[in-house]
């Protein structure tokens, strides 16, 4: 019983951290996109934004898989 409670607590803690990191990351991206938007033309902006969003999706997927793998290792101990 106590094992499953501990597991639930860990999942909640790690998901909270992940949400916070994701929020920080999205804020940085929004700010940088806004700055870049003022500096360059729309065509370049669209190309850059598409590249950035693809990169962000990849980074988030890697982060999620890494976090899940680390979590499984912790549970396995």
Tab-separated table of N, CA and C in Angstrom:
chain	number	residue	atom	x	y	z
A	1	UNK	N	0.833	-1.207	0.000
A	1	UNK	CA	0.000	0.000	0.000
A	1	UNK	C	0.867	1.256	0.000
A	2	UNK	N	1.845	1.294	0.905
A	2	UNK	CA	2.692	2.482	1.005
A	2	UNK	C	3.525	2.684	-0.261
A	3	UNK	N	3.850	1.575	-0.931
A	3	UNK	CA	4.627	1.651	-2.171
A	3	UNK	C	3.870	2.389	-3.264
A	4	UNK	N	2.583	2.076	-3.419
A	4	UNK	CA	1.785	2.722	-4.453
A	4	UNK	C	1.548	4.206	-4.138
A	5	UNK	N	1.417	4.516	-2.849
A	5	UNK	CA	1.259	5.919	-2.451
A	5	UNK	C	2.511	6.709	-2.786
A	6	UNK	N	3.684	6.098	-2.508
A	6	UNK	CA	4.962	6.738	-2.785
A	6	UNK	C	5.109	6.965	-4.295
A	7	UNK	N	4.699	5.973	-5.075
A	7	UNK	CA	4.760	6.058	-6.538
A	7	UNK	C	3.884	7.203	-7.040
A	8	UNK	N	2.676	7.303	-6.502
A	8	UNK	CA	1.758	8.365	-6.892
A	8	UNK	C	2.343	9.739	-6.579
A	9	UNK	N	2.953	9.865	-5.409
A	9	UNK	CA	3.576	11.113	-4.979
A	9	UNK	C	4.682	11.512	-5.947
A	10	UNK	N	5.522	10.534	-6.331
A	10	UNK	CA	6.623	10.777	-7.266
A	10	UNK	C	6.103	11.248	-8.620
A	11	UNK	N	5.047	10.606	-9.107
A	11	UNK	CA	4.470	10.970	-10.405
A	11	UNK	C	3.963	12.406	-10.354
A	12	UNK	N	3.259	12.750	-9.282
A	12	UNK	CA	2.757	14.122	-9.137
A	12	UNK	C	3.898	15.124	-9.129
A	13	UNK	N	4.954	14.822	-8.379
A	13	UNK	CA	6.098	15.725	-8.257
A	13	UNK	C	6.788	15.919	-9.607
A	14	UNK	N	7.028	14.828	-10.319
A	14	UNK	CA	7.736	14.928	-11.595
A	14	UNK	C	6.878	15.631	-12.646
A	15	UNK	N	5.564	15.410	-12.622
A	15	UNK	CA	4.710	16.080	-13.607
A	15	UNK	C	4.631	17.581	-13.329
A	16	UNK	N	4.657	17.961	-12.052
A	16	UNK	CA	4.660	19.384	-11.704
A	16	UNK	C	5.920	20.060	-12.232
A	17	UNK	N	7.056	19.422	-12.035
A	17	UNK	CA	8.332	19.955	-12.514
A	17	UNK	C	8.297	20.093	-14.026
A	18	UNK	N	7.767	19.063	-14.701
A	18	UNK	CA	7.724	19.065	-16.156
A	18	UNK	C	6.845	20.210	-16.665
A	19	UNK	N	5.708	20.418	-16.048
A	19	UNK	CA	4.797	21.502	-16.452
A	19	UNK	C	5.484	22.854	-16.276
A	20	UNK	N	6.185	23.045	-15.156
A	20	UNK	CA	6.884	24.296	-14.891
A	20	UNK	C	7.948	24.543	-15.953
A	21	UNK	N	8.740	23.526	-16.268
A	21	UNK	CA	9.786	23.630	-17.289
A	21	UNK	C	9.172	23.984	-18.637
A	22	UNK	N	8.069	23.335	-18.973
A	22	UNK	CA	7.394	23.578	-20.250
A	22	UNK	C	6.890	25.019	-20.321
A	23	UNK	N	6.332	25.516	-19.216
A	23	UNK	CA	5.851	26.902	-19.180
A	23	UNK	C	7.000	27.880	-19.391
A	24	UNK	N	8.119	27.650	-18.691
A	24	UNK	CA	9.295	28.515	-18.840
A	24	UNK	C	9.789	28.508	-20.277
A	25	UNK	N	9.861	27.312	-20.857
A	25	UNK	CA	10.339	27.155	-22.225
A	25	UNK	C	9.440	27.906	-23.199
A	26	UNK	N	8.120	27.762	-23.044
A	26	UNK	CA	7.195	28.423	-23.962
A	26	UNK	C	7.259	29.942	-23.822
A	27	UNK	N	7.481	30.415	-22.594
A	27	UNK	CA	7.617	31.854	-22.370
A	27	UNK	C	8.848	32.393	-23.098
A	28	UNK	N	9.970	31.687	-22.983
A	28	UNK	CA	11.210	32.087	-23.658
A	28	UNK	C	10.993	32.126	-25.168
A	29	UNK	N	10.297	31.100	-25.697
A	29	UNK	CA	10.048	31.031	-27.139
A	29	UNK	C	9.169	32.196	-27.589
A	30	UNK	N	8.112	32.486	-26.836
A	30	UNK	CA	7.207	33.585	-27.199
A	30	UNK	C	7.962	34.903	-27.237
A	31	UNK	N	8.781	35.151	-26.225
A	31	UNK	CA	9.560	36.390	-26.154
A	31	UNK	C	10.535	36.482	-27.325
A	32	UNK	N	11.275	35.396	-27.577
A	32	UNK	CA	12.260	35.428	-28.660
A	32	UNK	C	11.592	35.584	-30.019
A	33	UNK	N	10.438	34.953	-30.209
A	33	UNK	CA	9.697	35.090	-31.471
A	33	UNK	C	9.228	36.535	-31.649
A	34	UNK	N	8.764	37.147	-30.558
A	34	UNK	CA	8.307	38.544	-30.630
A	34	UNK	C	9.463	39.471	-30.994
A	35	UNK	N	10.625	39.246	-30.402
A	35	UNK	CA	11.807	40.062	-30.694
A	35	UNK	C	12.224	39.894	-32.144
A	36	UNK	N	12.297	38.642	-32.579
A	36	UNK	CA	12.706	38.342	-33.955
A	36	UNK	C	11.713	38.946	-34.948
A	37	UNK	N	10.448	38.914	-34.605
A	37	UNK	CA	9.403	39.446	-35.478
A	37	UNK	C	9.627	40.927	-35.770
A	38	UNK	N	10.119	41.675	-34.798
A	38	UNK	CA	10.390	43.095	-34.997
A	38	UNK	C	11.604	43.324	-35.880
A	39	UNK	N	12.548	42.381	-35.867
A	39	UNK	CA	13.812	42.582	-36.554
A	39	UNK	C	13.787	42.215	-38.037
A	40	UNK	N	13.005	41.187	-38.413
A	40	UNK	CA	13.072	40.695	-39.789
A	40	UNK	C	11.712	40.630	-40.474
A	41	UNK	N	11.717	40.362	-41.761
A	41	UNK	CA	10.481	40.342	-42.550
A	41	UNK	C	9.638	39.101	-42.252
A	42	UNK	N	8.395	39.152	-42.709
A	42	UNK	CA	7.447	38.071	-42.413
A	42	UNK	C	7.830	36.727	-43.026
A	43	UNK	N	8.352	36.714	-44.249
A	43	UNK	CA	8.709	35.450	-44.905
A	43	UNK	C	9.757	34.691	-44.091
A	44	UNK	N	10.776	35.419	-43.673
A	44	UNK	CA	11.834	34.807	-42.871
A	44	UNK	C	11.258	34.367	-41.529
A	45	UNK	N	10.383	35.191	-40.979
A	45	UNK	CA	9.759	34.898	-39.688
A	45	UNK	C	8.979	33.580	-39.742
A	46	UNK	N	8.204	33.406	-40.810
A	46	UNK	CA	7.392	32.182	-40.951
A	46	UNK	C	8.304	30.951	-41.024
A	47	UNK	N	9.363	31.059	-41.822
A	47	UNK	CA	10.306	29.943	-41.956
A	47	UNK	C	10.966	29.635	-40.617
A	48	UNK	N	11.381	30.677	-39.914
A	48	UNK	CA	12.041	30.515	-38.627
A	48	UNK	C	11.091	29.901	-37.605
A	49	UNK	N	9.857	30.406	-37.584
A	49	UNK	CA	8.879	29.928	-36.611
A	49	UNK	C	8.581	28.450	-36.824
A	50	UNK	N	8.464	28.044	-38.091
A	50	UNK	CA	8.221	26.635	-38.402
A	50	UNK	C	9.379	25.785	-37.902
A	51	UNK	N	10.602	26.261	-38.133
A	51	UNK	CA	11.788	25.548	-37.659
A	51	UNK	C	11.822	25.456	-36.144
A	52	UNK	N	11.502	26.565	-35.480
A	52	UNK	CA	11.527	26.618	-34.012
A	52	UNK	C	10.484	25.673	-33.427
A	53	UNK	N	9.270	25.686	-33.979
A	53	UNK	CA	8.217	24.837	-33.418
A	53	UNK	C	8.546	23.355	-33.603
A	54	UNK	N	9.155	23.006	-34.735
A	54	UNK	CA	9.571	21.618	-34.954
A	54	UNK	C	10.615	21.227	-33.916
A	55	UNK	N	11.585	22.121	-33.700
A	55	UNK	CA	12.661	21.876	-32.737
A	55	UNK	C	12.089	21.717	-31.325
A	56	UNK	N	11.130	22.567	-30.985
A	56	UNK	CA	10.525	22.520	-29.649
A	56	UNK	C	9.798	21.193	-29.432
A	57	UNK	N	9.069	20.733	-30.449
A	57	UNK	CA	8.351	19.460	-30.332
A	57	UNK	C	9.343	18.321	-30.101
A	58	UNK	N	10.452	18.335	-30.849
A	58	UNK	CA	11.476	17.302	-30.692
A	58	UNK	C	12.067	17.345	-29.286
A	59	UNK	N	12.415	18.551	-28.829
A	59	UNK	CA	13.010	18.701	-27.493
A	59	UNK	C	12.043	18.227	-26.414
A	60	UNK	N	10.764	18.586	-26.551
A	60	UNK	CA	9.776	18.183	-25.551
A	60	UNK	C	9.599	16.668	-25.526
A	61	UNK	N	9.589	16.040	-26.720
A	61	UNK	CA	9.470	14.584	-26.783
A	61	UNK	C	10.661	13.908	-26.116
A	62	UNK	N	11.856	14.406	-26.411
A	62	UNK	CA	13.071	13.847	-25.809
A	62	UNK	C	13.015	14.010	-24.288
A	63	UNK	N	12.603	15.201	-23.847
A	63	UNK	CA	12.506	15.495	-22.413
A	63	UNK	C	11.513	14.546	-21.738
A	64	UNK	N	10.378	14.328	-22.387
A	64	UNK	CA	9.335	13.465	-21.838
A	64	UNK	C	9.829	12.027	-21.729
A	65	UNK	N	10.459	11.529	-22.796
A	65	UNK	CA	10.961	10.148	-22.805
A	65	UNK	C	12.058	9.976	-21.758
A	66	UNK	N	12.950	10.966	-21.672
A	66	UNK	CA	14.046	10.915	-20.693
A	66	UNK	C	13.485	10.899	-19.261
A	67	UNK	N	12.522	11.770	-19.010
A	67	UNK	CA	11.897	11.840	-17.694
A	67	UNK	C	11.206	10.535	-17.326
A	68	UNK	N	10.536	9.954	-18.296
A	68	UNK	CA	9.826	8.699	-18.066
A	68	UNK	C	10.819	7.573	-17.794
A	69	UNK	N	11.912	7.533	-18.550
A	69	UNK	CA	12.937	6.507	-18.364
A	69	UNK	C	13.573	6.629	-16.976
A	70	UNK	N	13.882	7.876	-16.571
A	70	UNK	CA	14.467	8.105	-15.245
A	70	UNK	C	13.484	7.673	-14.157
A	71	UNK	N	12.209	7.971	-14.382
A	71	UNK	CA	11.181	7.597	-13.425
A	71	UNK	C	11.109	6.076	-13.280
A	72	UNK	N	11.168	5.365	-14.404
A	72	UNK	CA	11.131	3.903	-14.373
A	72	UNK	C	12.343	3.341	-13.637
A	73	UNK	N	13.502	3.975	-13.845
A	73	UNK	CA	14.711	3.528	-13.149
A	73	UNK	C	14.573	3.721	-11.639
A	74	UNK	N	13.982	4.872	-11.240
A	74	UNK	CA	13.781	5.143	-9.810
A	74	UNK	C	12.841	4.113	-9.195
A	75	UNK	N	11.767	3.787	-9.922
A	75	UNK	CA	10.780	2.830	-9.417
A	75	UNK	C	11.418	1.442	-9.314
A	76	UNK	N	12.309	1.124	-10.260
A	76	UNK	CA	12.956	-0.183	-10.290
A	76	UNK	C	13.910	-0.429	-9.135
A	77	UNK	N	14.381	0.639	-8.497
A	77	UNK	CA	15.363	0.491	-7.404
A	77	UNK	C	14.763	-0.172	-6.179
